[in-house]
Amino acid sequence: MASKSTKGEILAKFFDDGEYTALFADGAVSAACGYAAGQQAYAVYQNGEAVSVKDVEKNIKVLEMAAQTGCPVVTFYNSVGAKLAEGLDVLTASAKLNATIAKVSGVIPQIAVVTGVCGGTSALSAANADVCVMAEDAELFFTAPFTAAAKGDKVANAGSAAAAAKAGVAAIVVPTAEEAAEKAAHIVGLLPANNLAGPAVFEPSAPAGTLNLAKYCPVEAAASIADANSAVELYAGYGKTVYTALATVAGNVVGIVATKGAEDVLCRNCVSKAARFVRLCDAFSIPVVTLVNTDGFVKSASDDMAGGLREAARLAGTYADATTAKVAVITGKAVGVAYTALANADLTIAVEGCTVAPLDPKAAVTVLYKDELENGTNIAADTAKLAARYAADVCSAAAAVEAGLADMAVPAAGVRAAVVSALDMLSTKRTQRLPKKHGNMSL
């Protein structure tokens, strides 16, 4: 469905004070340059018509200009597709556009804003952006829903913004195209202008509350360390046991990854979501703060076969490969592989009351105290008692610091101050990767 808002209305919401310099002649694709959230940025705008070769070339030129000047590019997608009358030339142009998007990826932020119809090669481009924002009535699809339905593959809400969010393609969904433009401007303001620029700095403020371990919630846990009302959640509709958001801590932009809770496990979608988000932060040297409290990865052979193990390896590799500043806060359980994958950080903070262990305490005591349990009168009660003692003596925050698994132990009320100090210590971090073409971790 095409956006009911006009180009002027949408760009006025994106650019500060609605002021911008138009580039190129108007057509199916036009472009503009101005300031969004105080940051110089380029915008590429599709007006809903079929796209020609010249239109695609405009998009390519804007990306190249943006890379040369170190500015973000926001593309507003709304097109019925390519002009078929131009034949194979359109396909060649689309391939060049895709190559340019890949070339400047990680150099400048690319944000896709889907305000109308976005399918085929345009959908491929939008999905390749760093962040994809959609209006609720917009459409994003690789295969047109009516085409799939004609072949017997009819899926409810196929191509909708809700479906794109559930699939992990749309990072943010808002009611209207104008709100999508405003949200894109906000994100532009949070991200650095390019991979060589310093992070944005804002007026600091106190968090909305303190960490509550008794009623643990990832959103509230993140809010306890972030400046009040600064968090912008990404991928809320995908991977529900992991929370990912851009926020500010003491005025500095960070990426926050928070697992849902000690009783919740991480499925392959949750793991993929976290890895994707950490990759974005690392590309632009945005510090990552990870709040770890999880029962680990899904314990399922079928999930492993469906990609769970591959995605878990990807997550572990992403954290290990990231050279940006990394702070891990163990707010609850960090056992075995979960600690290995998520707590790979420059500085690790253990919150008093947390559990850090190679194996779940209940499982550990069944091995360590096998004879004692077998000779007892109540195995369940004895196991619980021994597990509690084992967790307090061997798996506590203090024990984690003593074993070198954490760098400091703090009470829940001191987490925000500890994170601020850790980020300050890491603010001058400089790391060089070994010379290579690229890594080959699981994708």
XYZ file of C-alpha atoms in Angstrom:
443
model
C 0.000 0.000 0.000
C 1.478 3.356 -1.029
C 2.042 5.963 1.650
C -0.674 8.595 1.907
C 1.897 11.173 2.996
C 3.618 13.312 0.394
C 7.345 13.560 -0.205
C 7.404 17.031 1.334
C 5.617 15.859 4.477
C 7.893 12.852 4.973
C 11.168 14.688 4.346
C 10.001 17.562 6.565
C 9.733 15.062 9.414
C 13.158 13.615 8.671
C 15.258 16.751 8.204
C 15.703 19.271 11.013
C 13.201 22.141 10.659
C 12.106 20.549 7.392
C 15.041 22.172 5.574
C 17.107 20.348 2.962
C 18.836 20.750 -0.388
C 17.241 18.831 -3.251
C 19.553 16.740 -5.441
C 18.869 15.666 -9.037
C 15.660 16.235 -10.964
C 12.446 14.851 -9.503
C 11.344 11.477 -10.816
C 10.557 8.024 -9.483
C 13.660 8.519 -7.336
C 14.920 11.805 -5.962
C 17.448 12.731 -3.308
C 18.198 15.408 -0.748
C 20.854 16.438 1.728
C 20.422 18.207 5.039
C 20.645 17.694 8.790
C 18.734 15.090 10.768
C 19.001 15.183 14.585
C 21.931 17.549 14.112
C 23.769 15.084 11.872
C 24.403 15.749 8.196
C 22.658 13.043 6.177
C 21.500 12.106 2.693
C 18.028 10.896 1.821
C 16.935 8.880 -1.221
C 13.207 8.990 -1.868
C 11.010 6.741 -4.015
C 7.628 8.217 -4.942
C 5.778 4.975 -5.699
C 6.387 4.813 -9.449
C 8.329 2.183 -11.395
C 12.096 2.675 -11.127
C 14.279 3.191 -14.205
C 17.995 2.660 -14.750
C 18.615 6.397 -14.236
C 16.736 6.228 -10.946
C 18.944 3.385 -9.706
C 22.026 5.317 -10.787
C 20.879 8.248 -8.612
C 20.784 5.917 -5.629
C 24.277 4.636 -6.391
C 25.649 8.168 -6.723
C 24.188 9.219 -3.367
C 25.768 6.210 -1.653
C 29.136 7.016 -3.189
C 28.866 10.703 -2.225
C 27.885 9.753 1.296
C 30.844 7.401 1.637
C 33.227 10.121 0.403
C 31.837 12.703 2.819
C 31.244 10.310 5.715
C 27.481 10.819 6.085
C 24.577 8.417 6.757
C 22.109 7.538 3.997
C 18.404 6.998 4.618
C 16.414 5.452 1.770
C 12.631 5.796 1.679
C 11.258 2.763 -0.165
C 7.982 2.939 -2.090
C 7.958 1.569 -5.633
C 5.886 -0.780 -7.753
C 9.120 -2.232 -9.121
C 11.454 -1.746 -12.059
C 10.480 -0.472 -15.516
C 10.328 -3.692 -17.487
C 10.497 -1.772 -20.753
C 14.176 -1.059 -20.051
C 14.926 -4.780 -20.202
C 18.095 -6.290 -18.793
C 19.692 -2.891 -18.168
C 17.570 -2.563 -15.026
C 18.911 -5.876 -13.754
C 22.485 -4.716 -14.338
C 21.807 -1.446 -12.532
C 20.242 -3.299 -9.591
C 23.292 -5.545 -9.308
C 25.540 -2.447 -9.228
C 23.366 -0.909 -6.520
C 23.569 -4.040 -4.412
C 27.367 -4.070 -4.841
C 27.573 -0.423 -3.742
C 25.401 -1.071 -0.690
C 27.757 -3.904 0.283
C 30.856 -1.792 -0.402
C 29.846 1.036 1.916
C 28.309 -1.232 4.565
C 30.149 -0.614 7.817
C 31.591 2.609 6.427
C 28.487 4.782 6.752
C 25.157 3.981 8.442
C 22.439 2.900 6.020
C 18.834 3.099 7.178
C 15.886 1.793 5.189
C 12.476 3.378 5.730
C 9.672 1.435 4.060
C 6.697 3.724 3.545
C 4.883 1.857 0.746
C 5.552 -1.178 -1.419
C 9.038 -2.679 -1.254
C 9.545 -5.966 -3.091
C 12.082 -7.980 -5.055
C 15.461 -6.299 -5.423
C 14.285 -3.298 -3.379
C 13.424 -5.664 -0.525
C 16.911 -7.133 -0.814
C 18.402 -3.655 -0.493
C 16.163 -2.729 2.452
C 17.043 -5.941 4.281
C 20.746 -5.173 3.771
C 20.466 -1.833 5.590
C 21.852 -1.435 9.104
C 18.365 -0.653 10.419
C 15.013 -1.090 8.675
C 12.057 1.023 9.834
C 8.548 0.372 8.523
C 5.171 2.081 8.592
C 2.381 -0.264 9.692
C 0.588 -0.171 6.337
C 3.750 -0.622 4.251
C 4.656 -3.847 2.465
C 7.990 -5.660 2.396
C 8.353 -8.958 0.594
C 10.822 -10.970 -1.435
C 8.093 -12.999 -3.126
C 4.816 -11.189 -3.747
C 2.143 -12.671 -1.419
C -0.323 -13.133 -4.306
C 2.305 -15.067 -6.274
C 2.978 -17.387 -3.358
C -0.749 -17.808 -2.715
C -1.325 -18.791 -6.335
C 1.134 -21.660 -5.788
C -0.667 -22.817 -2.662
C 1.662 -21.044 -0.228
C -0.831 -18.677 1.341
C 0.330 -17.143 4.633
C -1.701 -14.749 6.753
C -0.305 -11.196 6.809
C 2.438 -12.105 4.323
C 4.327 -9.011 3.194
C 3.043 -6.880 6.062
C 5.131 -4.836 8.475
C 4.119 -7.195 11.282
C 5.400 -10.161 9.286
C 8.671 -8.357 8.529
C 9.128 -7.632 12.231
C 8.408 -11.261 13.138
C 10.947 -12.401 10.542
C 13.634 -10.147 12.015
C 13.897 -7.883 8.953
C 12.050 -4.797 10.225
C 13.825 -3.486 13.317
C 11.127 -0.923 14.141
C 7.461 -0.647 13.128
C 5.526 2.593 13.684
C 1.975 3.641 12.746
C 2.670 6.111 9.903
C 5.244 7.025 7.274
C 5.860 10.377 8.950
C 6.574 8.687 12.280
C 8.932 6.320 10.458
C 10.813 9.339 9.113
C 11.060 10.812 12.626
C 12.307 7.503 14.018
C 14.921 7.267 11.260
C 16.153 10.762 12.159
C 16.425 9.731 15.806
C 18.537 6.716 14.868
C 20.737 8.851 12.626
C 21.376 11.043 15.657
C 22.357 8.048 17.789
C 24.723 6.438 15.284
C 28.147 7.890 14.424
C 28.308 9.635 11.045
C 30.732 6.989 9.786
C 33.112 4.273 10.992
C 35.890 6.800 11.718
C 33.765 9.338 13.571
C 33.409 9.428 17.328
C 30.151 8.390 18.989
C 27.398 10.900 19.616
C 27.308 12.501 23.074
C 24.147 13.725 24.788
C 23.189 15.450 28.019
C 23.390 12.743 30.712
C 20.508 11.933 33.013
C 19.765 9.517 35.843
C 18.211 6.128 35.015
C 14.508 5.494 35.549
C 15.141 3.037 38.407
C 17.548 0.551 39.942
C 18.107 -3.094 39.098
C 15.443 -5.324 40.675
C 16.684 -8.902 40.867
C 13.542 -10.157 42.590
C 11.306 -9.159 39.673
C 13.761 -9.396 36.817
C 12.726 -7.955 33.451
C 15.230 -7.274 30.637
C 13.601 -3.974 29.670
C 13.672 -2.709 33.248
C 17.177 -4.095 33.787
C 18.376 -2.121 30.757
C 16.517 0.964 31.978
C 18.336 0.707 35.313
C 21.669 1.456 33.632
C 20.572 3.670 30.727
C 19.718 7.353 30.901
C 15.990 7.835 31.411
C 13.877 7.498 28.236
C 16.947 7.154 26.010
C 16.461 3.552 24.841
C 15.331 2.761 21.300
C 14.484 -0.934 21.070
C 15.349 -2.770 17.860
C 13.792 -6.056 16.662
C 11.088 -6.137 19.349
C 9.004 -8.527 17.240
C 11.765 -11.093 16.809
C 13.590 -13.323 19.286
C 11.520 -12.506 22.358
C 13.958 -13.763 25.028
C 16.607 -11.181 24.103
C 16.176 -7.401 24.348
C 18.343 -5.198 22.104
C 18.386 -1.406 22.158
C 20.449 1.657 21.416
C 20.553 3.936 24.442
C 22.765 6.416 26.264
C 24.624 5.781 29.493
C 25.880 8.957 31.179
C 25.264 10.703 27.853
C 27.245 8.249 25.716
C 25.574 6.016 23.126
C 25.817 2.280 23.788
C 24.199 -0.889 22.539
C 22.415 -2.924 25.205
C 21.801 -6.669 24.949
C 19.743 -8.152 27.790
C 18.553 -11.732 28.146
C 15.039 -12.296 29.487
C 15.669 -14.148 32.742
C 17.125 -17.121 34.608
C 14.284 -19.451 33.639
C 14.299 -18.550 29.937
C 16.393 -20.114 27.206
C 17.799 -18.648 24.015
C 16.372 -20.029 20.780
C 18.080 -19.681 17.403
C 16.087 -16.543 16.547
C 17.080 -14.843 19.802
C 20.711 -15.728 19.230
C 20.618 -14.497 15.632
C 19.045 -11.221 16.790
C 21.748 -10.613 19.391
C 24.560 -11.408 16.953
C 23.121 -9.089 14.301
C 22.833 -6.255 16.818
C 26.359 -6.690 18.220
C 27.684 -6.722 14.648
C 25.993 -3.352 14.004
C 27.467 -1.840 17.169
C 30.936 -3.162 16.393
C 30.880 -1.791 12.836
C 30.566 1.743 14.213
C 32.527 1.257 17.458
C 29.477 1.619 19.683
C 30.228 0.059 23.097
C 28.166 -3.030 23.919
C 26.756 -3.662 27.399
C 25.436 -7.207 27.837
C 23.166 -8.093 30.758
C 23.467 -11.841 31.247
C 20.728 -13.779 33.022
C 19.603 -16.898 31.210
C 19.206 -20.633 31.542
C 21.350 -20.942 28.414
C 20.580 -22.132 24.922
C 17.627 -24.311 23.962
C 18.403 -27.882 24.995
C 16.936 -29.539 21.936
C 18.405 -31.767 19.243
C 15.742 -30.591 16.798
C 16.659 -26.948 17.457
C 20.323 -27.803 16.894
C 19.418 -29.397 13.554
C 17.263 -26.397 12.634
C 20.233 -24.060 13.060
C 20.480 -23.520 16.804
C 24.089 -24.665 17.066
C 25.104 -22.664 13.995
C 23.517 -19.506 15.379
C 25.061 -20.058 18.821
C 28.475 -20.385 17.183
C 27.770 -17.220 15.245
C 26.909 -15.359 18.452
C 30.043 -16.540 20.251
C 32.161 -15.649 17.220
C 30.552 -12.215 16.890
C 31.292 -11.294 20.499
C 34.832 -12.651 20.269
C 35.531 -10.856 16.984
C 34.093 -7.497 18.063
C 36.790 -4.920 18.825
C 34.468 -2.284 20.247
C 34.369 -1.803 24.021
C 32.468 -4.675 25.654
C 31.061 -4.758 29.182
C 29.248 -7.804 30.539
C 27.023 -7.568 33.603
C 26.074 -10.918 35.114
C 22.748 -10.118 36.700
C 21.613 -13.713 37.293
C 22.565 -17.069 35.795
C 25.579 -17.377 33.494
C 26.242 -21.089 33.282
C 28.434 -23.040 30.889
C 28.138 -22.127 27.228
C 25.963 -19.093 28.032
C 28.872 -17.525 29.931
C 31.310 -18.432 27.149
C 29.187 -16.848 24.429
C 27.751 -13.784 26.159
C 30.339 -12.775 28.742
C 33.231 -12.420 26.296
C 33.980 -8.857 27.394
C 36.787 -6.461 28.231
C 35.329 -5.969 31.704
C 32.863 -8.245 33.462
C 30.734 -7.123 36.413
C 29.195 -9.777 38.661
C 26.123 -8.673 40.593
C 25.887 -10.038 44.117
C 23.458 -12.942 44.100
C 24.367 -14.103 40.585
C 25.422 -17.641 39.626
C 28.512 -18.238 37.485
C 29.360 -21.895 36.950
C 30.533 -24.410 34.344
C 27.402 -26.486 35.052
C 24.042 -25.785 36.668
C 24.519 -26.220 40.452
C 21.769 -28.854 40.681
C 23.423 -30.922 37.988
C 26.869 -30.352 39.448
C 25.995 -31.668 42.916
C 24.484 -34.842 41.503
C 27.991 -35.631 40.239
C 30.093 -34.182 43.064
C 27.954 -35.565 45.884
C 26.591 -38.700 44.224
C 27.264 -41.029 47.151
C 25.926 -38.607 49.745
C 22.700 -38.141 47.812
C 22.199 -41.866 47.286
C 22.585 -42.493 51.008
C 20.192 -39.709 51.970
C 16.502 -40.056 52.824
C 15.110 -37.369 50.497
C 17.044 -36.967 47.262
C 15.078 -33.952 46.010
C 15.431 -31.980 49.254
C 19.064 -32.983 49.708
C 19.876 -31.998 46.115
C 18.267 -28.581 46.557
C 20.136 -28.015 49.824
C 23.510 -29.050 48.387
C 22.906 -27.025 45.214
C 22.149 -23.882 47.258
C 25.309 -24.376 49.301
C 27.370 -25.094 46.168
C 26.000 -21.985 44.437
C 26.783 -19.788 47.443
C 30.303 -21.174 47.981
C 31.530 -21.873 44.455
C 29.314 -19.958 42.003
C 28.871 -16.580 43.712
C 29.904 -13.161 42.459
C 32.854 -13.114 44.858
C 33.939 -16.571 43.701
C 33.718 -15.437 40.073
C 36.023 -12.485 40.803
C 38.456 -14.725 42.682
C 38.511 -17.200 39.781
C 39.048 -14.436 37.225
C 35.649 -14.915 35.592
C 34.620 -11.393 36.606
C 36.551 -8.209 37.289
C 34.394 -6.792 40.059
C 31.466 -7.757 42.270
C 28.851 -5.118 43.057
C 25.421 -4.962 44.706
C 22.384 -4.431 42.489
C 22.201 -0.783 43.525
C 25.765 -0.213 42.307
C 25.434 -1.644 38.795
C 24.815 1.675 37.010
C 27.886 3.302 38.609
C 30.005 0.248 37.816
C 28.915 0.275 34.159
C 29.636 4.010 33.846
C 33.123 3.472 35.316
C 33.781 0.489 33.049
C 32.755 2.416 29.929
C 34.933 5.319 31.012
C 37.933 3.014 31.438
C 37.330 1.503 28.006
C 36.696 4.811 26.226
C 40.229 4.865 24.838
C 40.323 1.202 23.839
C 42.344 0.532 20.685
C 42.459 -2.931 19.162
C 43.878 -4.109 15.852
C 42.757 -7.353 14.235
C 45.326 -9.703 12.733
C 45.743 -9.035 8.986
C 43.240 -11.135 7.019
C 40.701 -10.849 4.257
C 37.829 -11.645 6.621
C 36.871 -14.218 9.194
C 34.841 -17.283 8.322
C 32.655 -17.748 11.368
C 29.278 -19.390 10.949
C 26.706 -17.155 9.214
